[in-house]
Short mmCIF file of C-alpha atoms and ligand atoms in Angstrom, two decimals:
data_model
loop_
_atom_site.label_atom_id
_atom_site.label_comp_id
_atom_site.label_asym_id
_atom_site.label_seq_id
_atom_site.Cartn_x
_atom_site.Cartn_y
_atom_site.Cartn_z
CA MET A 1 -136.84 -140.35 119.33
CA ALA A 2 -134.31 -138.20 117.46
CA ASP A 3 -135.37 -134.70 116.45
CA HIS A 4 -136.88 -134.73 112.99
CA SER A 5 -138.72 -131.42 113.26
CA GLY A 6 -138.64 -129.29 110.14
CA LYS A 7 -138.27 -132.26 107.82
CA ASN A 8 -140.67 -132.84 104.95
CA PHE A 9 -143.26 -134.99 106.68
CA PRO A 10 -145.53 -137.04 104.44
CA THR A 11 -149.25 -136.32 104.66
CA PRO A 12 -151.09 -139.65 104.43
CA THR A 13 -154.33 -139.69 102.45
CA LYS A 14 -157.35 -142.01 102.68
CA GLU A 15 -155.77 -144.06 99.95
CA THR A 16 -152.30 -144.34 101.49
CA ALA A 17 -153.25 -144.64 105.16
CA PRO A 18 -152.78 -148.43 105.31
CA TYR A 19 -149.22 -148.05 103.97
CA TRP A 20 -148.31 -145.47 106.61
CA GLU A 21 -150.09 -147.52 109.29
CA GLY A 22 -147.82 -150.41 108.28
CA CYS A 23 -144.76 -148.18 108.55
CA ARG A 24 -145.85 -147.13 112.02
CA ASN A 25 -145.83 -150.84 112.95
CA HIS A 26 -142.43 -151.21 111.24
CA GLN A 27 -143.85 -153.33 108.45
CA LEU A 28 -143.63 -152.60 104.74
CA VAL A 29 -147.24 -152.99 103.60
CA ILE A 30 -147.99 -152.52 99.89
CA GLN A 31 -150.78 -153.43 97.50
CA GLN A 32 -151.21 -156.70 95.66
CA CYS A 33 -153.89 -157.31 93.04
CA LEU A 34 -156.51 -159.83 94.11
CA LYS A 35 -156.95 -160.96 90.52
CA CYS A 36 -153.50 -161.07 88.89
CA GLU A 37 -151.31 -160.99 92.04
CA TYR A 38 -149.30 -158.03 90.72
CA TYR A 39 -147.59 -155.99 93.42
CA GLN A 40 -147.73 -152.23 93.05
CA PHE A 41 -146.36 -149.13 94.74
CA TYR A 42 -147.56 -146.43 95.38
CA PRO A 43 -151.15 -147.26 96.44
CA ARG A 44 -153.89 -146.83 93.83
CA MET A 45 -157.58 -147.59 93.27
CA ILE A 46 -156.84 -149.99 90.45
CA CYS A 47 -154.24 -152.56 89.48
CA THR A 48 -152.07 -150.83 86.88
CA HIS A 49 -151.30 -154.24 85.36
CA CYS A 50 -154.82 -155.64 84.77
CA SER A 51 -157.11 -152.71 85.79
CA HIS A 52 -158.83 -154.87 88.43
CA ASP A 53 -160.32 -152.67 91.14
CA HIS A 54 -159.76 -154.78 94.25
CA MET A 55 -156.33 -154.55 95.81
CA ASP A 56 -155.14 -156.40 98.88
CA TRP A 57 -152.68 -154.96 101.41
CA VAL A 58 -149.80 -157.34 102.10
CA THR A 59 -146.64 -157.22 104.16
CA VAL A 60 -143.65 -157.73 101.89
CA SER A 61 -140.12 -158.89 102.62
CA GLY A 62 -138.55 -155.43 102.65
CA ASN A 63 -135.66 -156.86 100.63
CA GLY A 64 -134.53 -155.29 97.39
CA ARG A 65 -131.61 -153.92 95.45
CA VAL A 66 -130.36 -150.47 94.56
CA VAL A 67 -131.35 -149.50 91.00
CA SER A 68 -129.69 -146.09 91.16
CA PHE A 69 -128.54 -143.60 93.77
CA THR A 70 -126.98 -140.21 94.32
CA VAL A 71 -125.19 -138.56 97.20
CA ILE A 72 -126.58 -135.20 98.27
CA ARG A 73 -123.82 -132.99 99.61
CA ARG A 74 -125.84 -129.85 100.29
CA PRO A 75 -129.05 -130.69 102.14
CA ILE A 76 -132.42 -129.63 100.77
CA SER A 77 -133.13 -127.68 103.97
CA PRO A 78 -131.50 -127.08 107.38
CA ALA A 79 -133.58 -129.92 108.89
CA TYR A 80 -131.60 -132.40 106.76
CA LYS A 81 -128.20 -130.88 107.58
CA ALA A 82 -127.28 -133.36 110.31
CA GLU A 83 -127.44 -136.32 107.95
CA ALA A 84 -125.63 -134.71 104.97
CA PRO A 85 -124.04 -136.11 102.92
CA TYR A 86 -126.97 -138.49 102.48
CA VAL A 87 -127.87 -141.08 99.86
CA VAL A 88 -131.12 -140.85 97.89
CA ALA A 89 -131.71 -144.11 96.08
CA LEU A 90 -134.24 -146.02 94.02
CA ILE A 91 -134.79 -149.51 95.40
CA LYS A 92 -136.44 -152.30 93.44
CA LEU A 93 -138.19 -154.54 95.93
CA ASP A 94 -137.89 -158.30 95.46
CA GLU A 95 -141.67 -158.32 94.85
CA GLY A 96 -141.25 -155.97 91.84
CA PRO A 97 -142.15 -152.34 92.59
CA THR A 98 -139.56 -149.57 92.86
CA MET A 99 -139.53 -146.98 95.62
CA MET A 100 -137.38 -144.01 96.58
CA SER A 101 -135.63 -144.02 99.93
CA ASN A 102 -132.38 -143.26 101.73
CA ILE A 103 -129.61 -145.80 102.22
CA VAL A 104 -128.53 -145.47 105.85
CA GLU A 105 -126.03 -147.13 108.20
CA CYS A 106 -123.58 -147.20 105.29
CA GLU A 107 -120.83 -144.85 104.06
CA PRO A 108 -122.13 -143.08 100.92
CA GLU A 109 -118.94 -144.19 99.09
CA LYS A 110 -119.83 -147.84 99.73
CA VAL A 111 -123.24 -147.70 98.01
CA PHE A 112 -123.37 -149.22 94.52
CA ILE A 113 -125.96 -150.08 91.89
CA GLY A 114 -127.09 -153.67 92.41
CA MET A 115 -126.38 -153.55 96.17
CA LYS A 116 -128.76 -155.73 98.17
CA VAL A 117 -130.60 -153.83 100.87
CA ASN A 118 -133.40 -154.35 103.36
CA VAL A 119 -135.88 -152.07 105.03
CA VAL A 120 -135.59 -150.44 108.43
CA PHE A 121 -137.90 -147.83 109.93
CA GLU A 122 -137.05 -144.40 111.29
CA ASP A 123 -139.59 -142.98 113.74
CA TRP A 124 -140.15 -139.31 112.95
CA SER A 125 -143.15 -138.73 115.25
CA GLU A 126 -145.87 -140.61 117.10
CA GLY A 127 -147.75 -141.16 113.86
CA ILE A 128 -145.08 -141.20 111.17
CA SER A 129 -142.30 -143.72 110.61
CA ILE A 130 -140.25 -143.60 107.43
CA PRO A 131 -138.98 -146.70 105.61
CA LYS A 132 -135.28 -146.54 104.87
CA PHE A 133 -132.86 -149.18 103.65
CA VAL A 134 -129.60 -150.65 104.96
CA PRO A 135 -127.11 -153.01 103.30
CA GLN A 136 -128.16 -156.66 103.70
CA LYS A 137 -125.97 -158.39 106.28
CA MET B 1 -154.91 -137.15 62.33
CA SER B 2 -154.19 -134.47 59.78
CA SER B 3 -150.62 -133.26 59.80
CA LEU B 4 -149.51 -129.80 60.93
CA ASN B 5 -146.53 -130.00 58.58
CA GLY B 6 -146.08 -126.64 56.84
CA LYS B 7 -149.42 -125.23 58.06
CA VAL B 8 -148.08 -122.62 60.49
CA ALA B 9 -145.00 -120.48 60.87
CA ILE B 10 -143.18 -118.45 63.49
CA VAL B 11 -143.16 -114.84 62.31
CA GLY B 12 -141.86 -113.13 65.44
CA ALA B 13 -139.34 -114.22 68.05
CA ALA B 14 -137.45 -112.34 70.75
CA ASP B 15 -135.92 -112.59 74.21
CA THR B 16 -135.73 -110.00 76.97
CA GLU B 17 -132.50 -109.19 78.71
CA VAL B 18 -131.63 -112.41 80.57
CA GLY B 19 -129.48 -113.53 83.47
CA VAL B 20 -129.65 -111.24 86.47
CA VAL B 21 -132.34 -108.63 85.76
CA PRO B 22 -133.23 -107.17 89.15
CA HIS B 23 -134.82 -104.01 87.76
CA MET B 24 -137.78 -105.94 86.27
CA GLY B 25 -140.36 -108.22 87.82
CA ALA B 26 -141.61 -111.45 86.27
CA THR B 27 -144.81 -109.86 84.94
CA GLN B 28 -142.84 -107.05 83.35
CA LEU B 29 -140.44 -109.54 81.76
CA CYS B 30 -143.40 -111.47 80.34
CA VAL B 31 -144.87 -108.32 78.77
CA ASP B 32 -141.45 -107.09 77.63
CA ALA B 33 -140.86 -110.38 75.80
CA ALA B 34 -144.29 -110.06 74.18
CA LEU B 35 -143.64 -106.50 73.01
CA ARG B 36 -140.26 -107.45 71.57
CA ALA B 37 -141.72 -110.43 69.67
CA LEU B 38 -144.55 -108.26 68.28
CA ASP B 39 -141.95 -105.71 67.19
CA ASP B 40 -139.89 -108.46 65.57
CA ALA B 41 -143.02 -109.56 63.70
CA GLY B 42 -143.83 -105.96 62.83
CA ILE B 43 -147.41 -106.13 64.14
CA ASP B 44 -149.50 -104.34 66.77
CA LYS B 45 -150.95 -106.01 69.84
CA GLU B 46 -154.43 -105.56 68.34
CA GLN B 47 -153.57 -108.24 65.79
CA VAL B 48 -153.08 -110.90 68.48
CA ASP B 49 -156.17 -113.09 68.83
CA GLY B 50 -154.56 -115.96 70.73
CA LEU B 51 -152.42 -115.72 73.85
CA ILE B 52 -150.49 -118.41 75.70
CA THR B 53 -148.35 -117.87 78.79
CA CYS B 54 -146.92 -120.04 81.54
CA ASN B 55 -147.31 -119.28 85.19
CA SER B 56 -144.52 -117.58 87.11
CA MET B 57 -143.15 -118.77 90.43
CA ALA B 58 -142.03 -115.30 91.48
CA GLU B 59 -145.29 -113.53 90.53
CA PRO B 60 -147.95 -116.20 90.12
CA TYR B 61 -151.54 -115.52 89.04
CA MET B 62 -154.34 -118.02 89.22
CA TYR B 63 -155.31 -116.93 85.69
CA HIS B 64 -151.92 -116.01 84.32
CA ALA B 65 -152.69 -115.62 80.62
CA GLU B 66 -155.79 -113.58 81.41
CA ALA B 67 -153.72 -111.37 83.71
CA ILE B 68 -151.18 -110.72 80.95
CA ALA B 69 -153.95 -110.04 78.43
CA GLU B 70 -155.52 -107.59 80.87
CA TYR B 71 -152.15 -105.92 81.54
CA MET B 72 -151.55 -105.46 77.81
CA GLN B 73 -155.24 -104.74 77.11
CA ILE B 74 -155.56 -107.38 74.45
CA PHE B 75 -158.76 -109.40 74.10
CA PRO B 76 -157.96 -112.81 72.62
CA ARG B 77 -160.33 -115.49 71.33
CA TYR B 78 -157.97 -118.17 72.60
CA CYS B 79 -156.27 -117.75 75.97
CA LEU B 80 -154.30 -120.37 77.87
CA GLY B 81 -151.97 -120.24 80.87
CA VAL B 82 -150.00 -123.41 81.45
CA GLY B 83 -148.58 -124.53 84.74
CA THR B 84 -146.08 -127.24 83.99
CA GLY B 85 -142.31 -127.06 83.66
CA GLY B 86 -139.51 -126.89 81.13
CA GLY B 87 -141.15 -128.82 78.29
CA THR B 88 -144.25 -126.67 78.61
CA THR B 89 -143.35 -124.20 75.94
CA PHE B 90 -143.00 -126.72 73.18
CA SER B 91 -146.23 -128.45 74.00
CA VAL B 92 -148.06 -125.17 73.77
CA LEU B 93 -146.53 -124.44 70.40
CA HIS B 94 -148.09 -127.70 69.29
CA HIS B 95 -151.44 -126.54 70.72
CA ALA B 96 -151.16 -123.05 69.22
CA ALA B 97 -150.41 -124.56 65.82
CA SER B 98 -153.48 -126.78 66.13
CA ALA B 99 -155.63 -123.77 67.05
CA ILE B 100 -154.43 -121.89 63.98
CA ALA B 101 -154.74 -124.89 61.67
CA THR B 102 -158.33 -125.49 62.78
CA GLY B 103 -159.31 -121.82 62.46
CA VAL B 104 -159.84 -121.13 66.16
CA CYS B 105 -157.61 -118.06 65.82
CA ASP B 106 -155.18 -116.45 63.39
CA THR B 107 -152.24 -115.04 65.32
CA VAL B 108 -151.00 -116.54 68.57
CA LEU B 109 -148.58 -114.82 70.89
CA ILE B 110 -146.72 -117.17 73.24
CA THR B 111 -144.91 -115.26 75.94
CA MET B 112 -143.22 -116.66 79.02
CA ALA B 113 -140.96 -115.26 81.72
CA ASP B 114 -139.93 -115.61 85.32
CA SER B 115 -137.45 -114.12 87.72
CA LEU B 116 -136.07 -117.07 89.66
CA TYR B 117 -132.83 -115.26 90.42
CA SER B 118 -134.10 -111.88 91.59
CA GLY B 119 -137.71 -112.63 92.45
CA LEU B 120 -137.18 -115.54 94.85
CA SER B 121 -134.69 -116.34 97.58
CA LYS B 122 -132.33 -119.23 96.81
CA GLU B 123 -134.19 -121.35 99.38
CA GLN B 124 -137.57 -120.48 97.86
CA ALA B 125 -136.31 -121.39 94.38
CA MET B 126 -134.91 -124.73 95.60
CA ALA B 127 -138.04 -125.60 97.55
CA MET B 128 -140.37 -124.69 94.68
CA GLN B 129 -138.45 -126.70 92.16
CA SER B 130 -138.04 -129.80 94.31
CA SER B 131 -141.80 -129.79 94.96
CA THR B 132 -141.93 -131.66 91.66
CA GLY B 133 -141.18 -134.73 93.82
CA HIS B 134 -143.95 -136.88 95.34
CA GLN B 135 -145.07 -135.38 98.63
CA GLN B 136 -145.35 -138.73 100.42
CA PHE B 137 -143.02 -141.06 98.58
CA GLU B 138 -140.06 -138.89 97.51
CA ILE B 139 -139.89 -135.53 99.28
CA PRO B 140 -139.43 -136.94 102.83
CA TYR B 141 -136.07 -138.37 101.71
CA GLY B 142 -134.64 -134.90 101.10
CA PRO B 143 -134.03 -135.05 97.33
CA THR B 144 -133.09 -131.94 95.36
CA VAL B 145 -133.84 -131.39 91.66
CA PRO B 146 -130.23 -132.23 90.69
CA ALA B 147 -130.60 -135.44 92.72
CA PHE B 148 -133.62 -136.56 90.68
CA TYR B 149 -131.66 -136.18 87.44
CA ALA B 150 -128.51 -137.63 88.99
CA LEU B 151 -130.38 -140.93 89.43
CA SER B 152 -130.72 -141.09 85.68
CA GLY B 153 -127.10 -140.05 85.02
CA GLN B 154 -125.74 -142.59 87.49
CA ALA B 155 -127.81 -145.37 85.90
CA HIS B 156 -126.49 -144.42 82.45
CA MET B 157 -122.92 -144.62 83.73
CA ALA B 158 -123.51 -148.05 85.27
CA GLU B 159 -125.34 -149.42 82.25
CA TYR B 160 -123.21 -148.02 79.42
CA GLY B 161 -119.91 -146.97 80.94
CA THR B 162 -120.58 -143.27 80.35
CA THR B 163 -118.02 -141.08 82.12
CA PRO B 164 -118.16 -137.76 84.01
CA GLU B 165 -115.78 -136.38 81.34
CA GLN B 166 -118.41 -137.12 78.69
CA PHE B 167 -121.15 -135.34 80.67
CA ALA B 168 -118.72 -132.45 81.12
CA ALA B 169 -118.15 -132.16 77.35
CA ILE B 170 -121.79 -131.05 77.04
CA ALA B 171 -121.27 -128.20 79.51
CA VAL B 172 -118.07 -127.20 77.71
CA ALA B 173 -119.90 -127.03 74.36
CA GLY B 174 -122.69 -124.90 75.81
CA ARG B 175 -120.23 -122.47 77.31
CA LYS B 176 -118.23 -122.22 74.09
CA HIS B 177 -121.43 -121.18 72.31
CA ALA B 178 -122.44 -118.77 75.09
CA ASN B 179 -119.04 -117.14 74.69
CA LEU B 180 -120.17 -116.16 71.18
CA ASN B 181 -123.54 -114.90 72.44
CA PRO B 182 -123.43 -111.41 73.99
CA ALA B 183 -126.81 -112.04 75.68
CA ALA B 184 -125.69 -115.12 77.64
CA GLN B 185 -125.51 -115.10 81.44
CA LYS B 186 -122.22 -117.07 81.70
CA ARG B 187 -119.67 -116.46 78.96
CA ASP B 188 -116.25 -117.44 80.32
CA ILE B 189 -114.80 -120.45 78.50
CA ILE B 190 -114.60 -123.62 80.64
CA THR B 191 -112.78 -126.92 80.20
CA VAL B 192 -113.67 -130.49 81.10
CA GLU B 193 -111.29 -130.16 84.06
CA ASP B 194 -113.16 -127.06 85.25
CA VAL B 195 -116.40 -129.02 85.26
CA LEU B 196 -114.88 -131.99 87.10
CA ASN B 197 -113.21 -129.67 89.62
CA SER B 198 -116.41 -127.75 90.36
CA ARG B 199 -118.27 -128.62 93.56
CA MET B 200 -120.09 -131.95 93.61
CA ILE B 201 -123.84 -131.27 93.94
CA ALA B 202 -125.41 -134.72 93.63
CA ASP B 203 -123.12 -137.45 92.28
CA PRO B 204 -122.30 -137.57 89.39
CA LEU B 205 -123.43 -133.95 88.86
CA HIS B 206 -120.95 -131.18 89.54
CA LEU B 207 -121.98 -127.55 89.80
CA LEU B 208 -121.09 -126.96 86.14
CA ASP B 209 -123.22 -129.96 85.07
CA CYS B 210 -126.23 -128.02 86.40
CA SER B 211 -128.14 -125.27 84.62
CA LEU B 212 -128.33 -121.69 85.84
CA ILE B 213 -130.90 -119.88 87.94
CA SER B 214 -131.95 -116.80 85.99
CA ASP B 215 -134.37 -114.02 85.23
CA GLY B 216 -135.69 -113.58 81.72
CA GLY B 217 -138.47 -113.91 79.22
CA SER B 218 -138.95 -115.03 75.67
CA ALA B 219 -141.82 -114.90 73.18
CA VAL B 220 -142.84 -116.00 69.70
CA VAL B 221 -145.65 -115.04 67.31
CA LEU B 222 -147.26 -117.80 65.30
CA THR B 223 -149.60 -117.56 62.33
CA SER B 224 -150.80 -119.59 59.35
CA ALA B 225 -148.35 -120.36 56.55
CA GLU B 226 -150.58 -118.43 54.09
CA ARG B 227 -150.29 -115.24 56.10
CA ALA B 228 -146.68 -115.82 57.17
CA THR B 229 -144.95 -114.27 54.17
CA SER B 230 -146.23 -110.74 54.77
CA PHE B 231 -144.23 -110.02 57.94
CA LYS B 232 -141.03 -108.10 58.61
CA ASN B 233 -138.82 -111.20 58.89
CA PRO B 234 -138.82 -114.41 56.84
CA PRO B 235 -141.09 -117.11 58.31
CA VAL B 236 -139.82 -120.22 60.03
CA TYR B 237 -142.17 -123.12 59.35
CA LEU B 238 -143.30 -125.78 61.78
CA LEU B 239 -142.62 -129.07 59.99
CA GLY B 240 -143.16 -131.56 62.76
CA ALA B 241 -144.30 -131.78 66.36
CA GLY B 242 -144.60 -134.71 68.71
CA GLU B 243 -145.06 -135.39 72.39
CA GLY B 244 -144.25 -138.30 74.67
CA HIS B 245 -145.22 -138.73 78.32
CA SER B 246 -144.03 -141.60 80.49
CA HIS B 247 -144.43 -140.70 84.18
CA GLU B 248 -144.37 -137.78 86.57
CA HIS B 249 -142.16 -138.96 89.42
CA ILE B 250 -138.72 -140.41 88.70
CA SER B 251 -139.35 -143.27 91.16
CA GLN B 252 -142.18 -144.36 88.83
CA ALA B 253 -140.10 -144.27 85.63
CA HIS B 254 -140.07 -147.61 83.86
CA ASN B 255 -136.61 -146.88 82.51
CA LEU B 256 -133.98 -144.48 83.87
CA THR B 257 -131.84 -144.37 80.74
CA THR B 258 -134.41 -144.25 77.93
CA SER B 259 -137.01 -141.49 77.94
CA ALA B 260 -140.23 -140.67 76.12
CA ALA B 261 -138.09 -138.43 73.89
CA ALA B 262 -137.91 -141.58 71.77
CA GLU B 263 -141.67 -141.31 71.14
CA SER B 264 -141.87 -137.52 70.83
CA GLY B 265 -138.96 -137.57 68.39
CA GLN B 266 -140.42 -140.36 66.29
CA ARG B 267 -143.77 -138.54 66.08
CA ALA B 268 -142.10 -135.26 65.07
CA TYR B 269 -139.86 -136.91 62.46
CA GLU B 270 -142.84 -138.73 60.97
CA MET B 271 -144.89 -135.55 60.67
CA ALA B 272 -141.98 -133.65 59.15
CA GLY B 273 -140.92 -136.48 56.88
CA VAL B 274 -137.30 -136.11 57.96
CA GLY B 275 -134.86 -138.06 60.10
CA PRO B 276 -131.98 -137.27 62.45
CA SER B 277 -129.49 -136.99 59.58
CA ASP B 278 -131.51 -134.11 58.08
CA ILE B 279 -131.07 -131.91 61.16
CA ASP B 280 -128.53 -129.08 60.72
CA VAL B 281 -128.70 -127.68 64.24
CA ALA B 282 -130.46 -128.92 67.39
CA GLN B 283 -131.52 -127.32 70.65
CA ILE B 284 -131.63 -130.09 73.23
CA TYR B 285 -133.08 -129.44 76.69
CA ASP B 286 -130.08 -129.21 79.01
CA CYS B 287 -131.22 -128.70 82.59
CA PHE B 288 -128.41 -131.10 83.51
CA THR B 289 -125.75 -132.64 81.28
CA PRO B 290 -126.98 -136.28 81.43
CA THR B 291 -130.40 -135.11 80.19
CA VAL B 292 -128.80 -134.01 76.92
CA LEU B 293 -126.94 -137.27 76.46
CA ILE B 294 -130.06 -139.38 76.96
CA GLU B 295 -132.15 -137.15 74.67
CA LEU B 296 -129.52 -137.29 71.89
CA GLU B 297 -129.74 -141.08 71.99
CA ASP B 298 -133.53 -141.17 72.20
CA LEU B 299 -133.86 -138.71 69.31
CA GLY B 300 -131.79 -141.04 67.15
CA PHE B 301 -128.63 -138.96 66.73
CA CYS B 302 -126.65 -141.98 67.95
CA GLU B 303 -127.36 -145.48 69.23
CA LYS B 304 -128.59 -146.05 72.79
CA GLY B 305 -125.57 -146.15 75.06
CA GLU B 306 -123.30 -144.31 72.64
CA GLY B 307 -124.23 -140.79 73.73
CA GLY B 308 -121.01 -140.47 75.70
CA ALA B 309 -118.81 -141.05 72.67
CA PHE B 310 -121.10 -138.88 70.52
CA VAL B 311 -120.66 -135.72 72.59
CA GLU B 312 -116.85 -135.99 72.79
CA ASN B 313 -114.26 -134.29 70.58
CA GLY B 314 -116.34 -131.22 69.83
CA ASN B 315 -118.95 -133.16 67.90
CA VAL B 316 -121.83 -131.17 69.40
CA GLU B 317 -120.01 -127.83 69.15
CA LEU B 318 -120.22 -125.37 66.27
CA GLY B 319 -118.22 -126.96 63.47
CA GLY B 320 -119.06 -130.48 64.71
CA SER B 321 -121.47 -132.90 63.04
CA LEU B 322 -124.41 -131.73 65.18
CA PRO B 323 -124.06 -128.31 66.83
CA ILE B 324 -126.41 -128.18 69.82
CA ASN B 325 -127.59 -125.37 72.09
CA THR B 326 -125.91 -122.72 69.98
CA HIS B 327 -127.13 -119.92 72.27
CA GLY B 328 -125.48 -121.54 75.29
CA GLY B 329 -128.52 -123.44 76.53
CA LEU B 330 -129.90 -123.59 80.04
CA LEU B 331 -126.36 -124.39 81.21
CA SER B 332 -124.84 -121.09 80.08
CA HIS B 333 -127.38 -118.79 78.38
CA CYS B 334 -130.08 -118.67 81.06
CA HIS B 335 -132.67 -120.78 82.89
CA PRO B 336 -135.57 -118.88 84.42
CA GLY B 337 -137.49 -122.11 85.16
CA ASN B 338 -140.74 -122.80 83.33
CA PRO B 339 -139.95 -120.56 80.32
CA GLY B 340 -136.56 -122.29 79.89
CA SER B 341 -137.02 -123.94 76.53
CA MET B 342 -138.51 -120.82 74.89
CA PHE B 343 -134.97 -119.51 74.47
CA ALA B 344 -134.08 -122.64 72.51
CA LEU B 345 -137.02 -121.90 70.25
CA THR B 346 -136.03 -118.29 69.59
CA GLU B 347 -132.46 -119.47 68.95
CA ALA B 348 -133.73 -122.01 66.40
CA VAL B 349 -135.60 -119.17 64.69
CA ALA B 350 -132.45 -117.01 64.63
CA GLN B 351 -130.45 -119.91 63.16
CA LEU B 352 -133.02 -120.62 60.45
CA ARG B 353 -133.30 -116.93 59.55
CA HIS B 354 -129.49 -116.89 59.34
CA GLN B 355 -129.43 -114.09 61.91
CA ALA B 356 -127.34 -115.82 64.59
CA GLY B 357 -124.19 -113.78 64.03
CA ASP B 358 -120.93 -115.32 65.26
CA ARG B 359 -122.69 -118.52 66.26
CA GLN B 360 -124.53 -119.05 62.96
CA VAL B 361 -124.53 -122.63 61.69
CA GLN B 362 -123.61 -122.32 58.02
CA ASP B 363 -126.62 -122.63 55.73
CA ALA B 364 -128.89 -124.07 58.44
CA LYS B 365 -132.16 -125.26 56.86
CA VAL B 366 -133.74 -127.62 59.39
CA SER B 367 -133.59 -127.40 63.16
CA LEU B 368 -134.82 -129.73 65.89
CA VAL B 369 -135.86 -128.35 69.26
CA HIS B 370 -136.48 -130.69 72.15
CA GLY B 371 -137.93 -129.78 75.53
CA GLN B 372 -138.72 -131.88 78.54
CA GLY B 373 -140.31 -131.27 81.88
CA GLY B 374 -140.71 -133.02 85.20
CA ILE B 375 -137.89 -135.50 85.67
CA LEU B 376 -137.45 -136.78 82.12
CA SER B 377 -141.24 -137.09 82.29
CA SER B 378 -142.86 -135.00 79.62
CA HIS B 379 -141.28 -134.50 76.21
CA THR B 380 -141.98 -132.39 73.16
CA THR B 381 -139.98 -132.37 69.95
CA LEU B 382 -140.39 -129.75 67.24
CA ILE B 383 -138.85 -129.68 63.80
CA LEU B 384 -138.62 -126.27 62.18
CA GLY B 385 -137.60 -125.37 58.65
CA ARG B 386 -136.48 -122.37 56.65
CA GLU B 387 -138.69 -123.67 53.89
CA LYS B 388 -141.89 -125.67 53.68
CA HIS B 389 -141.14 -129.22 52.61
ZN1 ZN C 1 -154.07 -157.03 88.48
#
């Protein structure tokens, strides 16, 4: 495992634990409404589409496209220095929701809006793996 | 809802020294701004019965407004410390006006300050500001505040063909105005080439597309329109106010290129009974250059997607069809964080009193001030007038 110490580790909550558990198993697990089948991210107590209060956890494709991105030249903190310049992007999943992530295994200059990407997982610790995205082959 | 149009007026407005002010702490700057605004109004602190402040990052208090009241030994009937960001100040003006209009209090002092430059290390300032991101779903990816806004700028470029030169024109205009403002932190004239040649921070944002990190404070005194004519300076009336709120985190925004400024603007115009063509001078929140371009479109000064063409050729400079950020804005005047848009408010007051000196917009009668906070999240638009409509 590469050294990720000092990075901004997420702190899972009761509500988000199943998502992070999915990440740990290298699966992108998000919520889907049991009533209207709407997919949502991030996890919530209710469906933001129909207000139904029973959400299912489902493994999604991990495929999406870049909605927007930027290249960060000066890292937010020394822990991110090794990967600078790095790409912070918004990715719209094929199932609908948008999430923030990094585009990795790709020159920053080659990233473009509309680019098709799919999820990979970066293991930061025993308990935490972070979903990131790579260009679709 | 009964309208606030013409019910309250700003009767005092002042800024502290701004920029790099190492000899004063954030609390001192907050009180200094208050004292200057009271002096500008020509009243004593005993006449203040409402106090609003925003919290400081450099010298935070759990009960900030109460701490300032205690420091000054004033004992208000209405006391509120707000914790949110750049659009904060305008929202509270809305609230102060409501408190006056409903008789909760008579005279509200709004004073805000921080010392982001001298009171925090650069790392502390960066970390504090980027904590606006979502702890689990954004922050792990290492975004900076410029990066959050860059996502919006990049999307505007892709969707409408907006260019870096057009973003740069906004920074050039701000600096041209700051050059005429002896109080501004950065006064050396810059060109579009200077902006494009400055260091890339988060594509497409160059260093000169980003606002400053500053110390400073700013305050206003608000009272009812009936009482407003008996002060030292002519009153500036609140004609319209509106808010719009669409999200907190940029990854949850439904649209990256249209903001809730569209709603806040519409609500303010409706209350004031005016439209974009009635505005003589505008102060448009300019934490980063693309923010301005999107707000200009959403506030109806041009069509969606045409912001790039609108800001070119000096159109938003003094002498253009819509002079904006005549004090220099957050890009060149100063940006001490949460109090940021207060300086736009005091500048609007100076313009409407016709006291803006070399940067006075000829015969300015109506001014629009727009603030936003979060990442294009929370918007407030105010319309102020030299006269009641
Ligand atoms: Zn549903």
